[in-house]
């Protein structure tokens, strides 16, 4: 489904940190699970047991973060060796602001932040790219 003028509202919350804003592109809403194959003696078929969730990379692009100081604070914490897990929602909205689809993200950690290209002759978004590792979404 393609919605003209659509955007994503992102609201991720951690201990003392809120990452909120609107983005034009969101990728990495994937989830991948490892299973361990286990076959019991005398059984004709294998049984699969949950082993682990593989971390995925959530990428938020071309957006405006409502509180830029929070991004700076989150980056400062990472620079000091602290990584705050973030959890929250990503909502796809149409050009009228009506929610179309919603995803919940858990266990997200900041991996990369790319600020805007500073050019006095062009308007640019406040955030070019934010990448987060996460443990799954639903």
PDB file of C-alpha atoms in Angstrom:
ATOM      1  CA  UNK A   1       0.000   0.000   0.000  1.00  0.00           C
ATOM      2  CA  UNK A   2       1.393   3.400  -0.956  1.00  0.00           C
ATOM      3  CA  UNK A   3       0.026   6.552   0.633  1.00  0.00           C
ATOM      4  CA  UNK A   4       0.860   9.914  -0.944  1.00  0.00           C
ATOM      5  CA  UNK A   5       2.199  12.442   1.570  1.00  0.00           C
ATOM      6  CA  UNK A   6       2.579   9.804   4.265  1.00  0.00           C
ATOM      7  CA  UNK A   7       4.985  10.127   7.171  1.00  0.00           C
ATOM      8  CA  UNK A   8       5.924   8.253  10.328  1.00  0.00           C
ATOM      9  CA  UNK A   9       5.470   9.483  13.894  1.00  0.00           C
ATOM     10  CA  UNK A  10       8.124   7.933  16.124  1.00  0.00           C
ATOM     11  CA  UNK A  11       7.946   7.903  19.919  1.00  0.00           C
ATOM     12  CA  UNK A  12      10.635   5.920  21.765  1.00  0.00           C
ATOM     13  CA  UNK A  13      11.067   6.161  25.525  1.00  0.00           C
ATOM     14  CA  UNK A  14      13.940   5.081  27.771  1.00  0.00           C
ATOM     15  CA  UNK A  15      15.037   5.880  31.316  1.00  0.00           C
ATOM     16  CA  UNK A  16      15.149   9.676  31.311  1.00  0.00           C
ATOM     17  CA  UNK A  17      15.281   9.861  27.494  1.00  0.00           C
ATOM     18  CA  UNK A  18      12.541  10.448  24.912  1.00  0.00           C
ATOM     19  CA  UNK A  19      13.215  10.192  21.171  1.00  0.00           C
ATOM     20  CA  UNK A  20      10.178  11.643  19.403  1.00  0.00           C
ATOM     21  CA  UNK A  21       9.652  13.076  15.947  1.00  0.00           C
ATOM     22  CA  UNK A  22       8.340  12.683  12.432  1.00  0.00           C
ATOM     23  CA  UNK A  23      10.242  10.889   9.662  1.00  0.00           C
ATOM     24  CA  UNK A  24       9.618  10.394   5.958  1.00  0.00           C
ATOM     25  CA  UNK A  25      11.250   6.948   5.817  1.00  0.00           C
ATOM     26  CA  UNK A  26      11.490   4.050   8.278  1.00  0.00           C
ATOM     27  CA  UNK A  27      13.141   0.713   7.483  1.00  0.00           C
ATOM     28  CA  UNK A  28      14.145  -2.286   9.545  1.00  0.00           C
ATOM     29  CA  UNK A  29      10.803  -3.175  11.075  1.00  0.00           C
ATOM     30  CA  UNK A  30      11.876  -6.790  10.746  1.00  0.00           C
ATOM     31  CA  UNK A  31      12.140  -9.621  13.186  1.00  0.00           C
ATOM     32  CA  UNK A  32      14.249 -12.737  12.747  1.00  0.00           C
ATOM     33  CA  UNK A  33      14.314 -15.706  15.104  1.00  0.00           C
ATOM     34  CA  UNK A  34      16.800 -18.569  15.407  1.00  0.00           C
ATOM     35  CA  UNK A  35      15.415 -22.000  16.146  1.00  0.00           C
ATOM     36  CA  UNK A  36      17.219 -25.040  17.388  1.00  0.00           C
ATOM     37  CA  UNK A  37      16.229 -28.324  15.726  1.00  0.00           C
ATOM     38  CA  UNK A  38      15.720 -31.110  18.200  1.00  0.00           C
ATOM     39  CA  UNK A  39      14.626 -34.636  17.277  1.00  0.00           C
ATOM     40  CA  UNK A  40      13.561 -37.102  19.903  1.00  0.00           C
ATOM     41  CA  UNK A  41      14.482 -40.749  19.538  1.00  0.00           C
ATOM     42  CA  UNK A  42      11.859 -42.710  17.596  1.00  0.00           C
ATOM     43  CA  UNK A  43      10.196 -39.559  16.252  1.00  0.00           C
ATOM     44  CA  UNK A  44       9.689 -39.164  12.488  1.00  0.00           C
ATOM     45  CA  UNK A  45       9.722 -35.388  12.500  1.00  0.00           C
ATOM     46  CA  UNK A  46      11.958 -32.767  14.132  1.00  0.00           C
ATOM     47  CA  UNK A  47      10.729 -30.409  16.787  1.00  0.00           C
ATOM     48  CA  UNK A  48      11.816 -26.784  16.678  1.00  0.00           C
ATOM     49  CA  UNK A  49      12.642 -24.870  19.820  1.00  0.00           C
ATOM     50  CA  UNK A  50      13.049 -21.134  20.135  1.00  0.00           C
ATOM     51  CA  UNK A  51      16.726 -20.285  20.507  1.00  0.00           C
ATOM     52  CA  UNK A  52      17.207 -16.529  20.176  1.00  0.00           C
ATOM     53  CA  UNK A  53      15.982 -13.340  18.483  1.00  0.00           C
ATOM     54  CA  UNK A  54      18.481 -11.815  16.055  1.00  0.00           C
ATOM     55  CA  UNK A  55      18.889  -8.056  16.546  1.00  0.00           C
ATOM     56  CA  UNK A  56      17.721  -5.932  13.613  1.00  0.00           C
ATOM     57  CA  UNK A  57      18.672  -2.394  12.558  1.00  0.00           C
ATOM     58  CA  UNK A  58      15.890   0.197  12.591  1.00  0.00           C
ATOM     59  CA  UNK A  59      16.665   3.174  10.325  1.00  0.00           C
ATOM     60  CA  UNK A  60      14.803   6.492  10.656  1.00  0.00           C
ATOM     61  CA  UNK A  61      15.507   8.914   7.781  1.00  0.00           C
ATOM     62  CA  UNK A  62      14.762  12.522   6.788  1.00  0.00           C
ATOM     63  CA  UNK A  63      12.948  13.716   9.874  1.00  0.00           C
ATOM     64  CA  UNK A  64      12.440  16.299  12.522  1.00  0.00           C
ATOM     65  CA  UNK A  65      13.136  15.361  16.142  1.00  0.00           C
ATOM     66  CA  UNK A  66      10.934  17.436  18.430  1.00  0.00           C
ATOM     67  CA  UNK A  67      13.555  17.695  21.178  1.00  0.00           C
ATOM     68  CA  UNK A  68      17.068  17.836  19.704  1.00  0.00           C
ATOM     69  CA  UNK A  69      18.590  18.067  23.200  1.00  0.00           C
ATOM     70  CA  UNK A  70      17.364  14.521  23.858  1.00  0.00           C
ATOM     71  CA  UNK A  71      19.320  13.205  20.854  1.00  0.00           C
ATOM     72  CA  UNK A  72      22.409  15.002  22.154  1.00  0.00           C
ATOM     73  CA  UNK A  73      21.818  13.585  25.624  1.00  0.00           C
ATOM     74  CA  UNK A  74      21.370  10.059  24.234  1.00  0.00           C
ATOM     75  CA  UNK A  75      24.562  10.377  22.162  1.00  0.00           C
ATOM     76  CA  UNK A  76      26.435  11.714  25.198  1.00  0.00           C
ATOM     77  CA  UNK A  77      25.332   8.720  27.261  1.00  0.00           C
ATOM     78  CA  UNK A  78      26.546   6.340  24.541  1.00  0.00           C
ATOM     79  CA  UNK A  79      29.896   8.183  24.441  1.00  0.00           C
ATOM     80  CA  UNK A  80      30.219   7.548  28.185  1.00  0.00           C
ATOM     81  CA  UNK A  81      29.579   3.830  27.725  1.00  0.00           C
ATOM     82  CA  UNK A  82      25.912   3.838  28.771  1.00  0.00           C
ATOM     83  CA  UNK A  83      23.297   2.490  26.416  1.00  0.00           C
ATOM     84  CA  UNK A  84      19.690   3.133  27.379  1.00  0.00           C
ATOM     85  CA  UNK A  85      17.187   0.673  25.894  1.00  0.00           C
ATOM     86  CA  UNK A  86      14.317   2.445  24.163  1.00  0.00           C
ATOM     87  CA  UNK A  87      10.802   1.133  23.612  1.00  0.00           C
ATOM     88  CA  UNK A  88       7.814   2.731  21.946  1.00  0.00           C
ATOM     89  CA  UNK A  89       5.746   3.048  18.806  1.00  0.00           C
ATOM     90  CA  UNK A  90       6.103   3.947  15.149  1.00  0.00           C
ATOM     91  CA  UNK A  91       2.874   5.127  13.538  1.00  0.00           C
ATOM     92  CA  UNK A  92       2.348   5.455   9.777  1.00  0.00           C
ATOM     93  CA  UNK A  93       0.104   8.461   9.109  1.00  0.00           C
ATOM     94  CA  UNK A  94      -1.438   9.658   5.869  1.00  0.00           C
ATOM     95  CA  UNK A  95      -1.266  13.248   4.578  1.00  0.00           C
ATOM     96  CA  UNK A  96      -4.279  14.161   6.770  1.00  0.00           C
ATOM     97  CA  UNK A  97      -2.567  12.869   9.930  1.00  0.00           C
ATOM     98  CA  UNK A  98      -4.829   9.839  10.244  1.00  0.00           C
ATOM     99  CA  UNK A  99      -3.026   6.751  11.629  1.00  0.00           C
ATOM    100  CA  UNK A 100      -2.898   3.911   9.085  1.00  0.00           C
ATOM    101  CA  UNK A 101      -0.645   1.341  10.773  1.00  0.00           C
ATOM    102  CA  UNK A 102       1.266   1.046  14.048  1.00  0.00           C
ATOM    103  CA  UNK A 103       4.328  -0.940  15.157  1.00  0.00           C
ATOM    104  CA  UNK A 104       5.693  -1.402  18.673  1.00  0.00           C
ATOM    105  CA  UNK A 105       9.484  -1.547  19.062  1.00  0.00           C
ATOM    106  CA  UNK A 106      11.268  -3.003  22.093  1.00  0.00           C
ATOM    107  CA  UNK A 107      14.888  -3.055  23.228  1.00  0.00           C
ATOM    108  CA  UNK A 108      16.214  -0.413  20.795  1.00  0.00           C
ATOM    109  CA  UNK A 109      19.734   1.007  21.271  1.00  0.00           C
ATOM    110  CA  UNK A 110      21.322   3.940  19.418  1.00  0.00           C
ATOM    111  CA  UNK A 111      23.921   2.790  16.878  1.00  0.00           C
ATOM    112  CA  UNK A 112      24.356   5.751  14.550  1.00  0.00           C
ATOM    113  CA  UNK A 113      23.250   9.365  14.165  1.00  0.00           C
ATOM    114  CA  UNK A 114      23.751  11.417  11.005  1.00  0.00           C
ATOM    115  CA  UNK A 115      22.938  15.110  11.238  1.00  0.00           C
ATOM    116  CA  UNK A 116      21.883  17.287   8.335  1.00  0.00           C
ATOM    117  CA  UNK A 117      24.241  18.603   5.688  1.00  0.00           C
ATOM    118  CA  UNK A 118      24.712  22.243   6.608  1.00  0.00           C
ATOM    119  CA  UNK A 119      24.182  24.410   3.534  1.00  0.00           C
ATOM    120  CA  UNK A 120      22.959  28.006   3.879  1.00  0.00           C
ATOM    121  CA  UNK A 121      21.445  27.897   0.374  1.00  0.00           C
ATOM    122  CA  UNK A 122      19.132  24.945   1.022  1.00  0.00           C
ATOM    123  CA  UNK A 123      16.624  23.994   3.666  1.00  0.00           C
ATOM    124  CA  UNK A 124      17.370  20.619   5.213  1.00  0.00           C
ATOM    125  CA  UNK A 125      15.757  18.277   7.684  1.00  0.00           C
ATOM    126  CA  UNK A 126      16.913  18.393  11.289  1.00  0.00           C
ATOM    127  CA  UNK A 127      17.909  14.715  11.191  1.00  0.00           C
ATOM    128  CA  UNK A 128      19.202  12.892   8.156  1.00  0.00           C
ATOM    129  CA  UNK A 129      19.460   9.418   9.688  1.00  0.00           C
ATOM    130  CA  UNK A 130      19.171   7.643  13.063  1.00  0.00           C
ATOM    131  CA  UNK A 131      20.007   3.942  13.331  1.00  0.00           C
ATOM    132  CA  UNK A 132      18.969   1.778  16.251  1.00  0.00           C
ATOM    133  CA  UNK A 133      19.522  -1.915  16.994  1.00  0.00           C
ATOM    134  CA  UNK A 134      16.332  -3.537  18.293  1.00  0.00           C
ATOM    135  CA  UNK A 135      15.195  -6.899  19.557  1.00  0.00           C
ATOM    136  CA  UNK A 136      11.970  -7.030  17.646  1.00  0.00           C
ATOM    137  CA  UNK A 137       8.766  -5.275  16.758  1.00  0.00           C
ATOM    138  CA  UNK A 138       5.172  -6.308  16.520  1.00  0.00           C
TER     139      UNK A 138
END
